[in-house]
Coordinates of C-alpha atoms in Angstrom, one line a residue:
X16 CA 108.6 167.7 84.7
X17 CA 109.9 168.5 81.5
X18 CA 107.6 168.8 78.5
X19 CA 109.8 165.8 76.8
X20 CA 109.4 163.7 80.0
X21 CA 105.6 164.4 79.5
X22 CA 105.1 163.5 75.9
X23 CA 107.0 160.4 76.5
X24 CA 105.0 159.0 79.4
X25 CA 101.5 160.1 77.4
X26 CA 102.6 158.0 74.5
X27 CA 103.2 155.0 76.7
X28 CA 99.7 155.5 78.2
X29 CA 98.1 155.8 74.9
X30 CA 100.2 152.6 73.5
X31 CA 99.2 151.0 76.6
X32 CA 95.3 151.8 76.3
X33 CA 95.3 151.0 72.1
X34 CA 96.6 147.1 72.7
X35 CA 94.6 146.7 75.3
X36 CA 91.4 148.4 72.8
X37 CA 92.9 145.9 70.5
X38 CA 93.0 143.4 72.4
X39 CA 89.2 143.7 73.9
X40 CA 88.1 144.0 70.2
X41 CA 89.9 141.0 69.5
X42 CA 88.5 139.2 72.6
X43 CA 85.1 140.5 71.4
X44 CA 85.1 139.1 68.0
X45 CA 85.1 135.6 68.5
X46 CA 81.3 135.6 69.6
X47 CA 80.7 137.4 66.4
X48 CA 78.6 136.0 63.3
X49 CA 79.2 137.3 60.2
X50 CA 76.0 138.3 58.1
X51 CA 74.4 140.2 55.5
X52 CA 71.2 142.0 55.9
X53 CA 68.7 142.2 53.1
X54 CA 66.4 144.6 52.0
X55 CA 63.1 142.4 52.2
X56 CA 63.5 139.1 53.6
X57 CA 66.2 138.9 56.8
X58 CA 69.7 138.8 57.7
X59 CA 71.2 136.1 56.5
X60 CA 74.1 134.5 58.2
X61 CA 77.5 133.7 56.8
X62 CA 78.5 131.1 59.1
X63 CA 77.4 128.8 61.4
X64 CA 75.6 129.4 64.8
X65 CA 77.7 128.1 67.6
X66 CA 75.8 125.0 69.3
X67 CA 75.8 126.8 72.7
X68 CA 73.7 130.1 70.7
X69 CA 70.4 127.5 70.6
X70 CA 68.3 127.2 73.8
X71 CA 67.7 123.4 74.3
X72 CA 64.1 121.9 74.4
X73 CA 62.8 121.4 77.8
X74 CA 62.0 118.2 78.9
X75 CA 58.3 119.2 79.0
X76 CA 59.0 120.1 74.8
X77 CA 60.2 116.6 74.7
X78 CA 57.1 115.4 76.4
X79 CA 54.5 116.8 74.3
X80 CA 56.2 116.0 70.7
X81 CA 56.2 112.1 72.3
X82 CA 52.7 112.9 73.1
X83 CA 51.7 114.2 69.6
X84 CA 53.7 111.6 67.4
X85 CA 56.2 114.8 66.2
X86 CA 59.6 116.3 66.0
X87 CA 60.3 120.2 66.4
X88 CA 59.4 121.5 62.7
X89 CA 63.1 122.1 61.0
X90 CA 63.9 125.7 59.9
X91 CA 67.2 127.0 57.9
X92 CA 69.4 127.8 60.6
X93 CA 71.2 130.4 57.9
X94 CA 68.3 132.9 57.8
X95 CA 67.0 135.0 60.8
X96 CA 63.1 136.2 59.1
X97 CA 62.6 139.6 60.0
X98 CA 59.4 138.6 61.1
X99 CA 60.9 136.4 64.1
X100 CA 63.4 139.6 65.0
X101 CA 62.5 141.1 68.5
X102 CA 65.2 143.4 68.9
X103 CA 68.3 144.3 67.5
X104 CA 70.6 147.3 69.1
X105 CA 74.3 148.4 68.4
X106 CA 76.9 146.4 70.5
X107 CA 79.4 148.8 72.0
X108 CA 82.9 147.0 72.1
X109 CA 84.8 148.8 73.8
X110 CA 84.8 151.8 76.4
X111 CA 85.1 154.4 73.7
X112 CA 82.2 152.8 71.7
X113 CA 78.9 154.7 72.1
X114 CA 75.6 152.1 71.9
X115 CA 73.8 154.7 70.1
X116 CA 76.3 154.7 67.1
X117 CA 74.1 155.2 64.2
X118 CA 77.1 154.0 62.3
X119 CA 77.6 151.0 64.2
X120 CA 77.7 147.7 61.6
X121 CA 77.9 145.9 65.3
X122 CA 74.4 144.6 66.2
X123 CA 72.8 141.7 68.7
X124 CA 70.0 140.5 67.5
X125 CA 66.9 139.1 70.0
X126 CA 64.9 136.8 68.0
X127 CA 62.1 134.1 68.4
X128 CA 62.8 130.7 67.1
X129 CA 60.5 129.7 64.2
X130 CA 57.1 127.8 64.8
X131 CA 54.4 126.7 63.6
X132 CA 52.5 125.2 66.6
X133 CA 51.1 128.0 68.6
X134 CA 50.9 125.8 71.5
X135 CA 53.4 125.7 72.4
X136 CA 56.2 128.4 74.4
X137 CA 58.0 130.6 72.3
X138 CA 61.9 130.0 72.6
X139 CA 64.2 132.8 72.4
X140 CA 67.8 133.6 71.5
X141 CA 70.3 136.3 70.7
X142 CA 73.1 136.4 68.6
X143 CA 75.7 138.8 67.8
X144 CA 76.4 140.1 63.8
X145 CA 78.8 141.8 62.2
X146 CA 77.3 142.9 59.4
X147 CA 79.3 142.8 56.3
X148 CA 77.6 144.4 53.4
X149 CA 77.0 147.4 55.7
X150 CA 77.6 150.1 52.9
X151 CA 74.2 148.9 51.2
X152 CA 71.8 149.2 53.9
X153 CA 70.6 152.6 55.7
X154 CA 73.1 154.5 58.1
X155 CA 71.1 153.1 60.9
X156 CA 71.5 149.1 60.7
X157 CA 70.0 148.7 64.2
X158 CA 67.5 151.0 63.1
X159 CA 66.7 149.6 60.1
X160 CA 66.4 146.0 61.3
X161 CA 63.5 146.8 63.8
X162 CA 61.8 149.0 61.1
X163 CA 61.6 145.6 58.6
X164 CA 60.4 143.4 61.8
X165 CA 57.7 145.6 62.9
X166 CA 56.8 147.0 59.7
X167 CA 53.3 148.3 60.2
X168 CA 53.6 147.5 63.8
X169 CA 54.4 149.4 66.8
X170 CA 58.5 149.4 68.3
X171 CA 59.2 149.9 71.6
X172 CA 55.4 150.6 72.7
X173 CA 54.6 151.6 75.6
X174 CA 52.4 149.3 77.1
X175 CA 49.7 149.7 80.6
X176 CA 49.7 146.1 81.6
X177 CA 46.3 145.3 83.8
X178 CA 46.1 142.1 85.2
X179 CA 43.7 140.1 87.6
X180 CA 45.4 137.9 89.9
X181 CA 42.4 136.2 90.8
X182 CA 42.8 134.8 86.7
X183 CA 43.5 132.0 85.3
X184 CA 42.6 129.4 88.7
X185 CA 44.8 132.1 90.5
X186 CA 47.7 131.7 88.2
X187 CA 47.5 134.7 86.2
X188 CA 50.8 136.7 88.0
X189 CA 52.6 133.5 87.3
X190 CA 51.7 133.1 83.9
X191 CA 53.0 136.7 83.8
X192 CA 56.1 136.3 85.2
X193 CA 57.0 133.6 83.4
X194 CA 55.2 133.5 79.8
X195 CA 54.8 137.3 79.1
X196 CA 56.9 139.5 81.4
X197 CA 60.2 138.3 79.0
X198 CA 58.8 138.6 76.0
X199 CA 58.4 142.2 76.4
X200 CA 61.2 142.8 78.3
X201 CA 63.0 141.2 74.9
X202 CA 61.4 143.4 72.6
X203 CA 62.4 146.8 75.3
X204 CA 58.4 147.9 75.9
X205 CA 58.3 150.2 78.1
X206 CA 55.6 148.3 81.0
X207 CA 53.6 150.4 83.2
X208 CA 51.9 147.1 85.9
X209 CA 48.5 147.4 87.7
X210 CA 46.9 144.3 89.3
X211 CA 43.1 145.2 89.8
X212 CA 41.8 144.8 93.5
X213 CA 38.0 144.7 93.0
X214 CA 35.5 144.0 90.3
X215 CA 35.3 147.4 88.1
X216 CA 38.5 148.3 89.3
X217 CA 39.9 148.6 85.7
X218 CA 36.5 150.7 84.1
X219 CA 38.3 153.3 87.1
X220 CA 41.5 153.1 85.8
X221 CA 40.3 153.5 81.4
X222 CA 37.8 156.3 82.8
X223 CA 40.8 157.7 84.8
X224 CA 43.8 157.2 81.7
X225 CA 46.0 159.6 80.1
X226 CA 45.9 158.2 77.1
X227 CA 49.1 159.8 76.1
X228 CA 50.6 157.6 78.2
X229 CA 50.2 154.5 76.4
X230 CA 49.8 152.6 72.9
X231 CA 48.3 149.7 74.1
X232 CA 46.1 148.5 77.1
X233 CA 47.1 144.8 77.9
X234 CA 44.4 142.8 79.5
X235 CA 46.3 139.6 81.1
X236 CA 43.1 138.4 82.5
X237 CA 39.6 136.2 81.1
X238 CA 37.5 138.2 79.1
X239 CA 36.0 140.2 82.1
X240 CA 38.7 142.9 82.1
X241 CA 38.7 144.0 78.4
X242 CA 34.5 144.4 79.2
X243 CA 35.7 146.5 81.6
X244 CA 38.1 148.9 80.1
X245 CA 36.0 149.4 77.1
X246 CA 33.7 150.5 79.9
X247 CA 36.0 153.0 81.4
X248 CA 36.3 154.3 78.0
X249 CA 32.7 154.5 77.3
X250 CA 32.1 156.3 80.8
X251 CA 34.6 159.3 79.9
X252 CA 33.1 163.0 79.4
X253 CA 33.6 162.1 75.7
X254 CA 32.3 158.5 75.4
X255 CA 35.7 157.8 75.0
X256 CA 36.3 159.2 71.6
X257 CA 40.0 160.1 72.4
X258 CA 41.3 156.6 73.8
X259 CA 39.1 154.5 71.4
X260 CA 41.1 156.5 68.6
X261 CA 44.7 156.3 70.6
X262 CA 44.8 153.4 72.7
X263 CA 44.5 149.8 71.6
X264 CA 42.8 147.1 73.4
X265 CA 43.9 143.5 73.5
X266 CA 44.2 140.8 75.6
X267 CA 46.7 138.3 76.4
X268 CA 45.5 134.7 78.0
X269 CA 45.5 134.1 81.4
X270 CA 41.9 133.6 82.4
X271 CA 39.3 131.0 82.0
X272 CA 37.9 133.1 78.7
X273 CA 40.4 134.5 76.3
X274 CA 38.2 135.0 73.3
X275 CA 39.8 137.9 72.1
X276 CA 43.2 136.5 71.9
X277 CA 42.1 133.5 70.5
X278 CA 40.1 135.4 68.1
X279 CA 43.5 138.0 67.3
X280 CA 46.5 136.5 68.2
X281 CA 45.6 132.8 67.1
X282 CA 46.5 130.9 70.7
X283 CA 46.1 130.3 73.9
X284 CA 49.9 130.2 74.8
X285 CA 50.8 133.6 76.6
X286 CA 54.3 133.4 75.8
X287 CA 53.0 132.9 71.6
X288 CA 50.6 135.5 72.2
X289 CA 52.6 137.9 73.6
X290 CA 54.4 137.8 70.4
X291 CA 51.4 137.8 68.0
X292 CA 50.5 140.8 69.9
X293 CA 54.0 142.6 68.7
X294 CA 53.9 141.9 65.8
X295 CA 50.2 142.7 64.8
X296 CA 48.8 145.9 63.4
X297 CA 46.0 148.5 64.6
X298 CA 42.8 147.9 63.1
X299 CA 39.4 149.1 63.9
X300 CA 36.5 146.6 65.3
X301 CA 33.0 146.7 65.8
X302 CA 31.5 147.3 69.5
X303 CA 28.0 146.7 70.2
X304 CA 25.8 148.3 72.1
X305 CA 23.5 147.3 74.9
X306 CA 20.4 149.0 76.6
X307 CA 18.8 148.1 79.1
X308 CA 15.5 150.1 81.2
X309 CA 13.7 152.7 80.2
X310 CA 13.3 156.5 81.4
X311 CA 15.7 157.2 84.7
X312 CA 16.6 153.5 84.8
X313 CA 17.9 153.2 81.1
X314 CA 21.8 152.0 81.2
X315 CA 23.8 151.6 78.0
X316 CA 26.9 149.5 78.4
X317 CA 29.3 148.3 75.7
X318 CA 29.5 144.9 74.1
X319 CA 32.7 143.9 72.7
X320 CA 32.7 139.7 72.3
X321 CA 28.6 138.5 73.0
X322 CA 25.3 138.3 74.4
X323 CA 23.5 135.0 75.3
X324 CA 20.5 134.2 76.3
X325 CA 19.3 130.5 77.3
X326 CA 21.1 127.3 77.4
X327 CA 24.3 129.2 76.9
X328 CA 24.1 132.0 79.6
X329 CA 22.8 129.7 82.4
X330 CA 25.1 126.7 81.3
X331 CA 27.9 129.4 82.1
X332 CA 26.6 132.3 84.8
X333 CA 24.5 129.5 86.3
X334 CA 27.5 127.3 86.9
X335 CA 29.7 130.0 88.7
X336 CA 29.7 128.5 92.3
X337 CA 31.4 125.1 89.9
X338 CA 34.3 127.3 88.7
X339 CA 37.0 125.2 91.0
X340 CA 36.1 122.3 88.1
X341 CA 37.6 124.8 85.5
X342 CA 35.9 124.0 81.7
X343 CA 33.8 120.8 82.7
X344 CA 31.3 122.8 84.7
X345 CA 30.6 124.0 81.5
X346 CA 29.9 121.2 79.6
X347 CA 27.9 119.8 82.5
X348 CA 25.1 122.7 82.7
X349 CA 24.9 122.3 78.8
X350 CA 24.4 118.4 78.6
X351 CA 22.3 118.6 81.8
X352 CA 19.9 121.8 79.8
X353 CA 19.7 119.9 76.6
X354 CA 18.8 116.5 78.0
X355 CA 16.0 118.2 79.9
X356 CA 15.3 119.7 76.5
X357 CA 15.0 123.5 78.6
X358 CA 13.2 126.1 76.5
X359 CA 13.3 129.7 77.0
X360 CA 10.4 131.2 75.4
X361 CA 11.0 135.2 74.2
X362 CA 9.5 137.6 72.1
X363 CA 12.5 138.5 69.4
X364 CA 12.8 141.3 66.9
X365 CA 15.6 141.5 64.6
X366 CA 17.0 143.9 62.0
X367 CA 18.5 142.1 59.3
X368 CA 22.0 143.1 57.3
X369 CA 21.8 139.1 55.6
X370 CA 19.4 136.2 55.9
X371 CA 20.9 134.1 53.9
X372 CA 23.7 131.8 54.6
X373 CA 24.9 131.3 50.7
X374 CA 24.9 135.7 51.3
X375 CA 27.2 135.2 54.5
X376 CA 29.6 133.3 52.8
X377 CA 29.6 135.4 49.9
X378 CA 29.6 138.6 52.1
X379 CA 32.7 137.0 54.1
X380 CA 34.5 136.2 50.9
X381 CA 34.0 140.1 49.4
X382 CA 35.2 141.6 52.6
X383 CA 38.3 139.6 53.1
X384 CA 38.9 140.8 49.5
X385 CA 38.5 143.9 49.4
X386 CA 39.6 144.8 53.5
X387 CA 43.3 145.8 54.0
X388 CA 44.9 146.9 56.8
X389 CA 48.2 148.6 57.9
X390 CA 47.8 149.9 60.8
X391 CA 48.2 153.6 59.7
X392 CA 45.4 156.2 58.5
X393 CA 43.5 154.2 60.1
X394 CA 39.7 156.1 60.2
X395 CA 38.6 158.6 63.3
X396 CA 36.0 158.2 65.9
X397 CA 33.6 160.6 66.8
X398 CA 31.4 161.0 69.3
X399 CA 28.3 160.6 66.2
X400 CA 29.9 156.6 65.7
X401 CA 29.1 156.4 69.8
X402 CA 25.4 157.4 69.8
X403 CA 23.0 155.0 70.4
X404 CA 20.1 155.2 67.7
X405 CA 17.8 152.5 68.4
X406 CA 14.5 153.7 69.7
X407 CA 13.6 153.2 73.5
X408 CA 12.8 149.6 75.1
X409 CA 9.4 151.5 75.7
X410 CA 8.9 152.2 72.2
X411 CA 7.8 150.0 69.2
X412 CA 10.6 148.4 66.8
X413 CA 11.1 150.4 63.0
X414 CA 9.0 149.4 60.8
X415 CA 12.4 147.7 58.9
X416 CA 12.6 145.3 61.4
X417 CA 11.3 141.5 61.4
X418 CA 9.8 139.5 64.3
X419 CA 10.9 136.5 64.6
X420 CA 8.1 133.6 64.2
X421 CA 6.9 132.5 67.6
X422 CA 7.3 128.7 66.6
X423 CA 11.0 129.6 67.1
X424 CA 10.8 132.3 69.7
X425 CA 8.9 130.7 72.0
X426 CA 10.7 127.5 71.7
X427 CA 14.2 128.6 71.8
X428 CA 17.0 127.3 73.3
X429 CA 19.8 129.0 72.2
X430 CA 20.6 132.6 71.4
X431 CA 24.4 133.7 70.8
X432 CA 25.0 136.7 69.2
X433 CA 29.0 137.9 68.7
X434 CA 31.3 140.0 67.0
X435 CA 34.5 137.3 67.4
X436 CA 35.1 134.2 66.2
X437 CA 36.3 132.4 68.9
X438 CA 34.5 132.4 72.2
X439 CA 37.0 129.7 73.7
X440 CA 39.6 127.5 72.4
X441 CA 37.3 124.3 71.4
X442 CA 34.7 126.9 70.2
X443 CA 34.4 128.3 67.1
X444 CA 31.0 129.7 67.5
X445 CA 30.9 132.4 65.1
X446 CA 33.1 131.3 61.8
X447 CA 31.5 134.1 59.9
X448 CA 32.3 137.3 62.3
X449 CA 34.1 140.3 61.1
X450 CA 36.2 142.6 63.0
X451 CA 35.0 145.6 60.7
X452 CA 31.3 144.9 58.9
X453 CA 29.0 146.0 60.6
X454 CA 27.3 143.5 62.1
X455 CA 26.7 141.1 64.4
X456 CA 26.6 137.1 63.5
X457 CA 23.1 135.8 65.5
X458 CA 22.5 131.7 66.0
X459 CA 20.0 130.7 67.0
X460 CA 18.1 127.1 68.3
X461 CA 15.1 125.9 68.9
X462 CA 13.9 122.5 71.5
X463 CA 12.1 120.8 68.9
X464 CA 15.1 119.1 67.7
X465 CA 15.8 116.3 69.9
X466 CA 18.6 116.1 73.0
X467 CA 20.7 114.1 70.6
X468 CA 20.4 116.6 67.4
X469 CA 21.2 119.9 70.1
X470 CA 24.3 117.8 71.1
X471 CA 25.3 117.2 67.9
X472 CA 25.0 120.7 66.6
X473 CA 27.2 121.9 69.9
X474 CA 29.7 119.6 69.3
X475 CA 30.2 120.9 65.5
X476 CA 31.0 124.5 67.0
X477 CA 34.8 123.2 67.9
X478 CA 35.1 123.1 64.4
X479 CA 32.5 125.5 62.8
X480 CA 30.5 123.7 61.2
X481 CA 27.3 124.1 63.4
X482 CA 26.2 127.1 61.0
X483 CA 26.1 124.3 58.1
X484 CA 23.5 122.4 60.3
X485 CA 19.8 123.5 58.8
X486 CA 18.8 123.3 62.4
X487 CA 20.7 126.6 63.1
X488 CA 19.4 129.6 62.2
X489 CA 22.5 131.8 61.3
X490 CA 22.1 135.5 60.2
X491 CA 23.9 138.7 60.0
X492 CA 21.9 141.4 61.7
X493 CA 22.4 145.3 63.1
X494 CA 20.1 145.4 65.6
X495 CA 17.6 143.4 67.9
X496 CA 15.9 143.5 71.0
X497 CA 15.1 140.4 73.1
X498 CA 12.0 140.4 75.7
X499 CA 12.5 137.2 78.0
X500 CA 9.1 135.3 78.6
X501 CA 10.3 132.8 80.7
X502 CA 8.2 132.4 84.2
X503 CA 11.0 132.1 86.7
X504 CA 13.5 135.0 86.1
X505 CA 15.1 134.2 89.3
X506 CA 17.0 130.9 87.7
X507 CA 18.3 132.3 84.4
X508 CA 21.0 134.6 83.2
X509 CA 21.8 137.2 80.8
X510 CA 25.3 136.9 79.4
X511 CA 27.5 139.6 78.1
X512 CA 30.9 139.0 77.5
X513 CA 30.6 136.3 80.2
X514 CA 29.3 138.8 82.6
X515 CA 26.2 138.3 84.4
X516 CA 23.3 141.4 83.6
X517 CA 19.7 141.8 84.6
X518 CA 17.3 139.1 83.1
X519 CA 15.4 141.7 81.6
X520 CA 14.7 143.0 78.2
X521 CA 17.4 144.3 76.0
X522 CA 18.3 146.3 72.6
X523 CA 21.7 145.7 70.8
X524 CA 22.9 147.9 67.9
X525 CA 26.1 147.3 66.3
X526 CA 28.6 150.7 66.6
X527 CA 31.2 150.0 63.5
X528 CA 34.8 150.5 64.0
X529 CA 34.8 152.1 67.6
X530 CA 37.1 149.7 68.8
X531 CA 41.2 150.1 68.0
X532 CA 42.3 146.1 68.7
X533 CA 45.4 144.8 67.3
X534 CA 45.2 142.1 64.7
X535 CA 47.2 139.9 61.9
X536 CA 47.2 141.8 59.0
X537 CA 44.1 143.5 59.7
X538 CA 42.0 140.2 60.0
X539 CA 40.6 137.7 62.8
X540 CA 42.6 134.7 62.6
X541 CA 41.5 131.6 60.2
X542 CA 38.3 130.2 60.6
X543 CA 36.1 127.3 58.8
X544 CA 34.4 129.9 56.8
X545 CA 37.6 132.3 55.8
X546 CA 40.4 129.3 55.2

C-alpha cells in the first residue's frame, strides 16, 4: 500500500472517530446542569433540575406527614449546600477522557436531600454539572468539592463495620442492607464487614486490630458492642493507647440501645445517622473506669455510657427473659419497682467536681463556650491517662471524699451515673453530661417520695427536666464507690452500659479524653440544659 493510500484511509478513520467523539459529547450533554461553585456556601445551579433528577416520596413518607399533620419542609431547589454533598468525582465523556482528570470542569454530584426531621430516611440523588466559572476555583473541582463538604471530616474513610445480627429484634443485617450499606457506598468508604458470632467476639477482634487499617470502628448493634470494643482496646499490651489515639468509635442504631448515636449523631434513623456520622468530626470523650475485687480477683473494665444500681438495673437486666416485648418490658419492671416502693439500701462514697445544680448549669454554659473542636490536633493518649488511681476496694476512701448521708443511702432507689446524654430515645437522663469535662453526671433517688412523685420524676427524664425536680439529687462527681447492702444479692443487678456485672462492690473514676468518638462540631447533640 502506498504511503498516499495510507494517509488517506487514517484521515477517514480519524474523521470517522472525531463525529462520533462529537457526537457522544453532544449526546452526553443534555443530562448536564450548568452551575457555579462557590468558595463557602455550595454550588449553585443555573438551571433547573429535570423532574425525573428527584427521588419521589415513598408511600410510607406520605404516611407519616398524614400522620404528623405536615408537608416535606421546602428547600431552594437552586443551591446544593456543601454540607448535604456526598460525593462528587469527574465524569469521563468519552473513551479518551480520563476520570481522574484533575482538570476536569465535568463533575456528578451524590448528594442528600435537605431535612430537618431526623426521623425520617435520608433521600438521595445525583446530578451531573458543568461547571461554568471553573477558572476561579482550584485545579481540582472534584477535589475541591469534597474538601468543602467534609471540611474537618474524614473523605473516603476507611471504615471496619462490626455488626450483631442477633440486634435490633433480629433485624440488624436488614437495617444494614437497606438504611446504612448505601449511604456509604454513596460517599465511596472503603467497608471492611464482620458480623460477631458470640458474646465478646468483638473485644477479640479491637484486641486483635491493626489499627492502621481503619479510621473508624462502626458499631451497627445496641450499646453492647461499643462496651466491647472499647474493651478490646483496653485489653491490648498497651491499654490501647495506639487505637484509642487512631481509631474512632461510634455507633450507628440497630439495637434495642443506641445511646451513643442518639447522644452524637442526633437520631435513631440509620440511614440519618449514617450521615451524621460522615459528616461529624473527631473529638475526644471521657471513659470511666470500673473495679471490681480486690487482690488476685481485682478486674478493671471500661465504662463508656453508665452504671446503675437499683430500680434502673433490675427494671432492665432483670427483665431480660421479656426482651420479645421490645421497650415495654422496660417500663413494666420500673412501674412494678416503684409501686412497691423497692429500696436498695448501700453505703455510698463520692468525690465531688460540683454539688451544686446553679454550678452545673454554669459549668455546662462555660464549657460549651470555651470547647472547640475540629477534628485535628486533637490531644495524645498515653498510657498515664489509662491508669487507674483510685485506692483499692480493700482500702479506705481519700480523705477528699464525702459519704453520702445514710437517710439517702440506705433508702435509695435510684442510682444512674453517665457520661452521655441520651440513654434511649424517650430518655434524656443526663441533660448536663459532657463528652470532654471530666466527670461523670450522678442522680440519684431516694423511696421516701411516694410511688406517684418517683413516677413523676421518670417521666420528666424524656424531656430533661427530672434534674429540676428537688427530689433528685444531681451532681458532678470524679469518683465513687458503691457497697450494695441489700439482703438478697441473688435478685438484683449491676448495670454497665446495659451489661449485667457482679452485684458486688464497685469504684468508678472518670479517665478524661481516652475515647476518640465522632461528634457535631465537637459537641453532644442539644439537650434541655445546652439549647
Amino acid at each position: 500500500m502506498s504511503s498516499a493510500s495510507f494517509t488517506k484511509s487514517s484521515l477517514v478513520n480519524i474523521q470517522t472517530k472525531s463525529a462520533l467523539a462529537s457526537q457522544s459529547l453532544i449526546y452526553h450533554k443534555k443530562d448536564l446542569i450548568r452551575a457555579n461553585v462557590t468558595l463557602d456556601s455550595g454550588i449553585h445551579l443555573l438551571e433547573q433540575l429535570p423532574p425525573d433528577s428527584q427521588p419521589s416520596e415513598s408511600v410510607l413518607d406520605v404516611i407519616y406527614n398524614c400522620c404528623k399533620g405536615q408537608d416535606t419542609p421546602p428547600y431552594d431547589e437552586s443551591i446544593i449546600p456543601f454540607k448535604y454533598v456526598i460525593n462528587a468525582e469527574p465524569i469521563a465523556l468519552t473513551e479518551t477522557d480520563s476520570e481522574d482528570d484533575e482538570q476536569c470542569h465535568l463533575v456528578e454530584v451524590t448528594y442528600a436531600l435537605p431535612f430537618k426531621d431526623k426521623e425520617r430516611d435520608l433521600r438521595i440523588s445525583k446530578v451531573k454539572l458543568e461547571i461554568e466559572n471553573k477558572n476561579d476555583l482550584p485545579p481540582s473541582i472534584p477535589k475541591f468539592i469534597l474538601s468543602s463538604a467534609y471540611n474537618n471530616s474524614i473523605t473516603r474513610p476507611s471504615v471496619l463495620v462490626l455488626i450483631n445480627p442477633h440486634g435490633g429484634k433480629g433485624q440488624a443485617k436488614s437495617i444494614y442492607k437497606k438504611e446504612i450499606l448505601p449511604v456509604l457506598q454513596a460517599a465511596k468508604v472503603k467497608i471492611t464487614y464482620v458480623e460477631t458470632q458470640f458474646h465478646g467476639h468483638a473485644t477479640q477482634v479491637a484486641r486483635d486490630l491493626d489499627v492502621d487499617l481503619y479510621d473508624i470502628i462502626v458499631c451497627c448493634s445496641g450499646d453492647g458492642i461499643p462496651h466491647e470494643v472499647i474493651n478490646g482496646f483496653y485489653s491490648r499490651p498497651d491499654k490501647g493507647v495506639l487505637a484509642f489515639n487512631k481509631v474512632a468509635v461510634t455507633q450507628l442504631p440497630c439495637g434495642s440501645g443506641n445511646a451513643l448515636s442518639l447522644s452524637t449523631h442526633g437520631t435513631g434513623n440509620a440511614s440519618v445517622a449514617t450521615f451524621q456520622m460522615l459528616k461529624a468530626h473527631r473529638a475526644k470523650m471521657d471513659l470511666m473506669a470500673v473495679t471490681q475485687g480486690t487482690g488476685p480477683t481485682k478486674t478493671t473494665k471500661l465504662s463508656f455510657l453508665s452504671q446503675c444500681y437499683g430500680v434502673i438495673a433490675d427494671s432492665d437486666i432483670g427483665t431480660e427473659h421479656l426482651r420479645w416485648m421490645g421497650p415495654i418490658r422496660f417500663e413494666i419492671g420500673v412501674a412494678q419497682k416503684v409501686f412497691f416502693g423497692a429500696t436498695y439500701p448501700c453505703d455510698l462514697y463520692v468525690k465531688y467536681k460540683i454539688d451544686n445544680k446553679a454550678e452545673i448549669i454554669n459549668h455546662v454554659n462555660d464549657y460549651l463556650t470555651n470547647q472547640s473542636s475540629d477534628g485535628k490536633n486533637l490531644p495524645e493518649v498515653t498510657e498515664e491517662n489509662l491508669r487507674v488511681l483510685g485506692p483499692d476496694l480493700s482500702q479506705p476512701v481519700p480523705q477528699d471524699w464525702t459519704r453520702i448521708p445514710d437517710h439517702l443511702a440506705h433508702n435509695l432507689n435510684i442510682l444512674y451515673v453517665g457520661n452521655m446524654p441520651y440513654v434511649s430515645a424517650d430518655a434524656q437522663f443526663f441533660p448536663a453530661a459532657l463528652p470532654s469535662d471530666g466527670a461523670m453526671d450522678m442522680i440519684l433517688t431516694d423511696s421516701t417520695s411516694s410511688a406517684f412523685k418517683t413516677a413523676s420524676i421518670l417521666m420528666a427524664v424524656e424531656k430533661g427536666t427530672h434534674i429540676d425536680d428537688e427530689r433528685v439529687h444531681h451532681s458532678k462527681v470524679s469518683s465513687y464507690r458503691l457497697i450494695p447492702n441489700v439482703r438478697d444479692h441473688g435478685r438484683h443487678f449491676i448495670s454497665i452500659d446495659g451489661e449485667n456485672f457482679p452485684f458486688e462492690a464497685f469504684q468508678v473514676e472518670v479517665l478524661p479524653g481516652v475515647l476518640t468518638g465522632l461528634l457535631q462540631d465537637g459537641n453532644f447533640v442539644e439537650t434541655s440544659v445546652t439549647k
